[in-house]
mmCIF file of C-alpha atoms and ligand atoms in Angstrom:
data_model
loop_
_atom_site.group_PDB
_atom_site.id
_atom_site.type_symbol
_atom_site.label_atom_id
_atom_site.label_comp_id
_atom_site.label_asym_id
_atom_site.label_seq_id
_atom_site.Cartn_x
_atom_site.Cartn_y
_atom_site.Cartn_z
ATOM 1 C CA MET A 15 0.000 0.000 0.000
ATOM 2 C CA ASN A 16 1.435 3.399 -0.896
ATOM 3 C CA ARG A 17 1.638 6.252 1.565
ATOM 4 C CA THR A 18 -1.107 8.350 0.001
ATOM 5 C CA LYS A 19 -3.550 5.472 0.151
ATOM 6 C CA LEU A 20 -2.644 4.717 3.724
ATOM 7 C CA ALA A 21 -2.989 8.381 4.678
ATOM 8 C CA SER A 22 -6.427 8.628 3.095
ATOM 9 C CA MET A 23 -7.583 5.493 4.900
ATOM 10 C CA ILE A 24 -6.393 6.872 8.222
ATOM 11 C CA CYS A 25 -8.031 10.161 7.352
ATOM 12 C CA LEU A 26 -11.351 8.432 6.594
ATOM 13 C CA ALA A 27 -11.163 6.462 9.823
ATOM 14 C CA VAL A 28 -10.520 9.652 11.788
ATOM 15 C CA PHE A 29 -13.403 11.453 10.095
ATOM 16 C CA ALA A 30 -15.686 8.587 11.027
ATOM 17 C CA VAL A 31 -15.050 8.504 14.748
ATOM 18 C CA ALA A 32 -13.115 11.265 16.433
ATOM 19 C CA THR A 33 -13.798 14.920 17.045
ATOM 20 C CA ILE A 34 -12.051 16.889 14.360
ATOM 21 C CA GLY A 35 -10.757 20.375 14.948
ATOM 22 C CA ALA A 36 -11.968 22.596 12.136
ATOM 23 C CA ASP A 37 -8.602 24.336 12.316
ATOM 24 C CA ALA A 38 -6.964 21.138 11.110
ATOM 25 C CA LEU A 39 -8.777 21.052 7.790
ATOM 26 C CA ALA A 40 -5.754 21.995 5.693
ATOM 27 C CA GLU A 41 -5.451 18.384 4.520
ATOM 28 C CA GLY A 42 -7.871 16.847 2.062
ATOM 29 C CA ALA A 43 -9.754 17.908 -1.022
ATOM 30 C CA THR A 44 -10.883 21.442 -1.812
ATOM 31 C CA ILE A 45 -13.919 22.755 -3.659
ATOM 32 C CA LYS A 46 -13.522 26.337 -4.758
ATOM 33 C CA GLY A 47 -15.049 28.694 -7.217
ATOM 34 C CA LYS A 48 -17.000 31.866 -7.539
ATOM 35 C CA VAL A 49 -20.592 33.004 -7.642
ATOM 36 C CA ASN A 50 -21.169 34.971 -10.826
ATOM 37 C CA TRP A 51 -23.765 37.668 -11.312
ATOM 38 C CA GLU A 52 -25.286 37.684 -14.772
ATOM 39 C CA GLY A 53 -26.629 40.954 -16.101
ATOM 40 C CA LYS A 54 -26.397 44.543 -15.025
ATOM 41 C CA ALA A 55 -24.607 45.335 -11.793
ATOM 42 C CA TYR A 56 -27.034 45.906 -8.946
ATOM 43 C CA LYS A 57 -26.952 49.273 -7.277
ATOM 44 C CA GLY A 58 -29.067 49.274 -4.139
ATOM 45 C CA LYS A 59 -31.426 52.176 -3.551
ATOM 46 C CA ARG A 60 -30.415 54.697 -0.927
ATOM 47 C CA ASN A 61 -32.156 54.143 2.357
ATOM 48 C CA LYS A 62 -34.523 57.088 2.769
ATOM 49 C CA THR A 63 -35.369 56.173 6.362
ATOM 50 C CA MET A 64 -31.792 56.597 7.581
ATOM 51 C CA ASN A 65 -31.560 59.293 10.259
ATOM 52 C CA PRO A 66 -29.344 62.403 9.848
ATOM 53 C CA GLN A 67 -26.645 61.188 12.230
ATOM 54 C CA CYS A 68 -26.225 57.896 10.332
ATOM 55 C CA VAL A 69 -26.332 59.746 6.995
ATOM 56 C CA LYS A 70 -23.443 61.835 8.288
ATOM 57 C CA PHE A 71 -21.460 58.668 9.096
ATOM 58 C CA ASN A 72 -21.907 57.720 5.427
ATOM 59 C CA GLY A 73 -20.357 60.931 4.136
ATOM 60 C CA GLY A 74 -23.597 62.886 3.837
ATOM 61 C CA LYS A 75 -25.530 60.401 1.700
ATOM 62 C CA ALA A 76 -27.707 57.642 3.086
ATOM 63 C CA ALA A 77 -26.224 54.152 2.721
ATOM 64 C CA ARG A 78 -27.578 51.907 -0.012
ATOM 65 C CA LYS A 79 -29.807 48.955 0.780
ATOM 66 C CA ASP A 80 -27.618 45.877 0.981
ATOM 67 C CA ARG A 81 -29.734 42.759 0.564
ATOM 68 C CA ILE A 82 -28.242 42.361 -2.906
ATOM 69 C CA ILE A 83 -24.628 43.414 -3.434
ATOM 70 C CA THR A 84 -22.910 42.733 -6.751
ATOM 71 C CA ASN A 85 -19.141 43.130 -6.938
ATOM 72 C CA GLU A 86 -17.054 45.036 -9.480
ATOM 73 C CA ASN A 87 -15.798 41.775 -10.997
ATOM 74 C CA GLY A 88 -19.321 40.622 -11.876
ATOM 75 C CA THR A 89 -19.900 38.394 -8.866
ATOM 76 C CA LEU A 90 -22.456 38.224 -6.069
ATOM 77 C CA ARG A 91 -21.579 38.950 -2.446
ATOM 78 C CA ASN A 92 -23.028 37.393 0.718
ATOM 79 C CA VAL A 93 -23.723 33.969 -0.751
ATOM 80 C CA LEU A 94 -23.311 31.020 1.604
ATOM 81 C CA LEU A 95 -21.804 27.888 0.070
ATOM 82 C CA TYR A 96 -22.101 24.721 2.090
ATOM 83 C CA VAL A 97 -21.906 20.961 1.758
ATOM 84 C CA LYS A 98 -25.368 19.479 2.247
ATOM 85 C CA ASN A 99 -24.078 15.967 2.934
ATOM 86 C CA PRO A 100 -20.961 16.581 5.041
ATOM 87 C CA PRO A 101 -18.655 13.686 5.872
ATOM 88 C CA ALA A 102 -19.688 11.950 9.085
ATOM 89 C CA GLY A 103 -17.877 13.188 12.159
ATOM 90 C CA LYS A 104 -17.967 15.509 15.100
ATOM 91 C CA TYR A 105 -16.228 18.783 14.525
ATOM 92 C CA ASP A 106 -14.786 21.325 16.891
ATOM 93 C CA PRO A 107 -15.494 24.890 15.803
ATOM 94 C CA PRO A 108 -12.748 27.025 14.260
ATOM 95 C CA SER A 109 -10.830 28.993 16.893
ATOM 96 C CA THR A 110 -10.951 32.233 14.890
ATOM 97 C CA PRO A 111 -14.015 34.395 15.544
ATOM 98 C CA VAL A 112 -16.124 35.807 12.714
ATOM 99 C CA LEU A 113 -16.432 39.592 12.769
ATOM 100 C CA LEU A 114 -19.798 41.314 12.646
ATOM 101 C CA ASP A 115 -19.094 45.031 12.522
ATOM 102 C CA GLN A 116 -21.403 48.043 12.619
ATOM 103 C CA VAL A 117 -20.245 50.742 10.222
ATOM 104 C CA GLY A 118 -22.305 53.739 9.145
ATOM 105 C CA CYS A 119 -25.341 52.211 10.879
ATOM 106 C CA MET A 120 -25.157 49.100 8.727
ATOM 107 C CA TYR A 121 -23.993 45.576 9.574
ATOM 108 C CA VAL A 122 -20.754 44.664 7.832
ATOM 109 C CA PRO A 123 -20.965 42.122 6.466
ATOM 110 C CA ARG A 124 -24.717 41.771 6.287
ATOM 111 C CA VAL A 125 -24.526 37.971 6.206
ATOM 112 C CA ILE A 126 -22.166 35.862 8.307
ATOM 113 C CA ALA A 127 -21.717 32.118 8.671
ATOM 114 C CA VAL A 128 -20.285 30.376 11.713
ATOM 115 C CA MET A 129 -20.046 26.888 13.043
ATOM 116 C CA LYS A 130 -22.033 26.132 16.174
ATOM 117 C CA GLY A 131 -19.893 27.088 19.151
ATOM 118 C CA GLN A 132 -17.716 29.401 17.067
ATOM 119 C CA GLU A 133 -17.307 32.911 18.411
ATOM 120 C CA ILE A 134 -18.826 35.937 16.716
ATOM 121 C CA LEU A 135 -16.962 39.144 17.469
ATOM 122 C CA ILE A 136 -19.472 41.987 17.454
ATOM 123 C CA ARG A 137 -17.993 45.470 17.154
ATOM 124 C CA ASN A 138 -19.371 49.005 17.107
ATOM 125 C CA SER A 139 -17.337 51.191 14.743
ATOM 126 C CA ASP A 140 -19.855 54.042 14.915
ATOM 127 C CA ASP A 141 -19.829 57.028 17.209
ATOM 128 C CA THR A 142 -23.352 56.243 18.348
ATOM 129 C CA ALA A 143 -25.253 53.631 20.342
ATOM 130 C CA HIS A 144 -26.412 50.405 18.712
ATOM 131 C CA ASN A 145 -28.066 47.413 20.238
ATOM 132 C CA ILE A 146 -27.597 43.951 18.856
ATOM 133 C CA HIS A 147 -30.691 41.850 19.098
ATOM 134 C CA ALA A 148 -30.604 38.248 17.862
ATOM 135 C CA THR A 149 -33.982 36.559 17.519
ATOM 136 C CA PRO A 150 -33.284 32.883 16.809
ATOM 137 C CA ASN A 151 -35.665 29.942 16.570
ATOM 138 C CA LYS A 152 -33.443 27.187 17.921
ATOM 139 C CA ASN A 153 -30.845 29.169 19.850
ATOM 140 C CA LYS A 154 -30.890 31.549 22.791
ATOM 141 C CA GLU A 155 -32.035 35.071 22.116
ATOM 142 C CA PHE A 156 -29.737 37.906 23.129
ATOM 143 C CA ASN A 157 -30.151 41.657 23.201
ATOM 144 C CA LYS A 158 -27.146 43.735 24.178
ATOM 145 C CA SER A 159 -26.344 47.367 23.760
ATOM 146 C CA GLN A 160 -23.100 48.857 22.534
ATOM 147 C CA PRO A 161 -23.367 52.499 23.565
ATOM 148 C CA LYS A 162 -19.924 53.636 22.383
ATOM 149 C CA ILE A 163 -17.562 53.476 19.447
ATOM 150 C CA GLY A 164 -14.930 50.773 19.706
ATOM 151 C CA LEU A 165 -16.860 48.464 22.007
ATOM 152 C CA GLU A 166 -16.752 44.734 21.311
ATOM 153 C CA PHE A 167 -18.255 41.592 22.750
ATOM 154 C CA LYS A 168 -18.334 37.958 21.744
ATOM 155 C CA GLU A 169 -21.325 35.685 21.346
ATOM 156 C CA LYS A 170 -21.873 32.175 20.079
ATOM 157 C CA PHE A 171 -24.777 29.968 19.107
ATOM 158 C CA LYS A 172 -24.958 26.388 20.313
ATOM 159 C CA ARG A 173 -27.228 24.888 17.680
ATOM 160 C CA ALA A 174 -27.289 24.764 13.900
ATOM 161 C CA GLU A 175 -29.767 27.267 12.483
ATOM 162 C CA MET A 176 -30.035 28.896 9.087
ATOM 163 C CA ASP A 177 -31.232 32.464 8.505
ATOM 164 C CA LEU A 178 -30.928 33.552 12.118
ATOM 165 C CA PRO A 179 -31.983 37.225 12.243
ATOM 166 C CA ILE A 180 -29.984 39.932 13.992
ATOM 167 C CA LYS A 181 -31.303 43.472 14.236
ATOM 168 C CA CYS A 182 -30.795 46.808 15.915
ATOM 169 C CA ASP A 183 -33.793 48.168 17.797
ATOM 170 C CA VAL A 184 -32.432 51.731 17.626
ATOM 171 C CA HIS A 185 -32.107 51.746 13.822
ATOM 172 C CA PRO A 186 -34.903 49.619 12.339
ATOM 173 C CA TRP A 187 -33.244 49.241 8.908
ATOM 174 C CA MET A 188 -30.206 47.507 10.441
ATOM 175 C CA LYS A 189 -30.531 43.827 9.676
ATOM 176 C CA ALA A 190 -28.003 41.016 9.559
ATOM 177 C CA VAL A 191 -28.343 37.304 8.925
ATOM 178 C CA CYS A 192 -26.305 34.593 10.645
ATOM 179 C CA HIS A 193 -26.097 31.038 9.348
ATOM 180 C CA VAL A 194 -25.017 28.527 12.011
ATOM 181 C CA LEU A 195 -23.785 25.190 10.703
ATOM 182 C CA ASP A 196 -22.953 21.981 12.560
ATOM 183 C CA HIS A 197 -19.881 21.248 10.432
ATOM 184 C CA PRO A 198 -17.024 23.315 9.026
ATOM 185 C CA PHE A 199 -17.599 22.717 5.299
ATOM 186 C CA PHE A 200 -18.930 26.119 4.299
ATOM 187 C CA SER A 201 -17.758 29.454 2.967
ATOM 188 C CA MET A 202 -19.192 32.933 2.309
ATOM 189 C CA THR A 203 -18.567 35.043 -0.766
ATOM 190 C CA GLY A 204 -17.104 38.483 -0.087
ATOM 191 C CA GLU A 205 -15.817 41.333 -2.213
ATOM 192 C CA ASP A 206 -14.440 39.113 -4.982
ATOM 193 C CA GLY A 207 -17.301 36.607 -5.030
ATOM 194 C CA SER A 208 -15.018 33.637 -4.469
ATOM 195 C CA PHE A 209 -15.338 30.774 -2.022
ATOM 196 C CA GLU A 210 -13.255 27.848 -0.841
ATOM 197 C CA ILE A 211 -14.240 24.768 1.149
ATOM 198 C CA LYS A 212 -11.271 22.763 2.399
ATOM 199 C CA GLY A 213 -10.475 19.526 4.167
ATOM 200 C CA LEU A 214 -12.910 17.179 2.452
ATOM 201 C CA PRO A 215 -12.279 13.461 2.303
ATOM 202 C CA PRO A 216 -12.749 11.972 -1.177
ATOM 203 C CA GLY A 217 -16.399 11.565 -2.086
ATOM 204 C CA LYS A 218 -19.432 12.917 -3.863
ATOM 205 C CA TYR A 219 -20.921 16.040 -2.341
ATOM 206 C CA THR A 220 -23.957 18.190 -2.856
ATOM 207 C CA LEU A 221 -22.823 21.775 -2.784
ATOM 208 C CA VAL A 222 -25.497 24.369 -2.031
ATOM 209 C CA ALA A 223 -25.338 28.085 -2.812
ATOM 210 C CA LYS A 224 -27.752 30.177 -0.744
ATOM 211 C CA HIS A 225 -28.554 33.862 -1.170
ATOM 212 C CA GLU A 226 -30.896 35.928 0.993
ATOM 213 C CA LYS A 227 -32.995 37.170 -1.927
ATOM 214 C CA TYR A 228 -32.298 34.788 -4.803
ATOM 215 C CA GLY A 229 -32.492 31.527 -2.889
ATOM 216 C CA GLU A 230 -30.712 28.236 -3.345
ATOM 217 C CA GLN A 231 -28.948 26.343 -6.085
ATOM 218 C CA GLU A 232 -27.362 22.906 -5.863
ATOM 219 C CA MET A 233 -24.513 21.186 -7.642
ATOM 220 C CA GLU A 234 -23.042 17.690 -7.373
ATOM 221 C CA VAL A 235 -19.268 17.739 -6.973
ATOM 222 C CA SER A 236 -17.038 14.666 -6.707
ATOM 223 C CA VAL A 237 -13.527 14.994 -5.362
ATOM 224 C CA ALA A 238 -10.662 12.496 -5.270
ATOM 225 C CA THR A 239 -8.074 12.418 -2.480
ATOM 226 C CA ASP A 240 -6.477 15.862 -2.068
ATOM 227 C CA GLU A 241 -8.021 17.046 -5.331
ATOM 228 C CA THR A 242 -8.989 20.682 -5.915
ATOM 229 C CA LYS A 243 -12.190 21.069 -7.935
ATOM 230 C CA GLU A 244 -13.667 24.233 -9.368
ATOM 231 C CA ALA A 245 -17.411 24.797 -9.038
ATOM 232 C CA ASP A 246 -18.931 28.082 -10.189
ATOM 233 C CA PHE A 247 -22.511 29.230 -9.707
ATOM 234 C CA THR A 248 -24.416 31.935 -11.547
ATOM 235 C CA TYR A 249 -27.245 34.095 -10.233
ATOM 236 C CA SER A 250 -29.295 36.716 -12.044
ATOM 237 C CA ARG A 251 -32.397 38.775 -11.364
ATOM 238 C CA THR A 252 -34.502 35.864 -12.625
ATOM 239 C CA THR A 253 -32.925 33.117 -10.504
ATOM 240 C CA ASN A 254 -35.636 31.224 -8.619
ATOM 241 C CA LYS A 255 -38.315 33.498 -10.008
ATOM 242 C CA LYS A 256 -41.159 31.953 -11.892
HETATM 243 CU CU1 LIG B 5 -28.071 50.594 15.383
#
């Protein structure tokens, strides 16, 4: 038996029984790609309900609505990519927190994804008071205020839950979405629309792309041991519209 084969067998055995640290997912196969946006770039409308103080934070013009953000390179931001049929195993959450910032009276980013038990670092970068109010279905609700610029606190959710809403009761337009997964095989698209899911044992996976407005798409992706596979998705204004 060659070393690669032996290593993959050990790897499979480990995935089947032990608790795996998500930080140790450097080994294994990778699925990566980008989420394309087809058609005209989307420019969100300015938020007419934004109060004067928050408008000032945004340089004198109200911030644009951010449920749909297309990037300069023709991709779509804030799309969650996750493996629907993750390899069996118990996973420890990544040790690095995910940042949820408040900038110009908007959540940045609007959509975050964490593993259950992973820390979310919530920061106030505005010179005003915000409160952060999570209203989950399966997790514990919290409602905490951040009265000053520069304040931070950490929170985590214990159970998997998609589309968990987070809002600010001071500024009713402030809305964020948190996806909580029970495994580490997920990724969010950011400013370049790319994603990367690492550490997969060889196998056939169903990869799901999920956007707040344009919904879900699925793709079957098979990976061999340590293989890197490309998988691109495309959304447009007509995706999931009938
Ligand atoms: Cu606020």
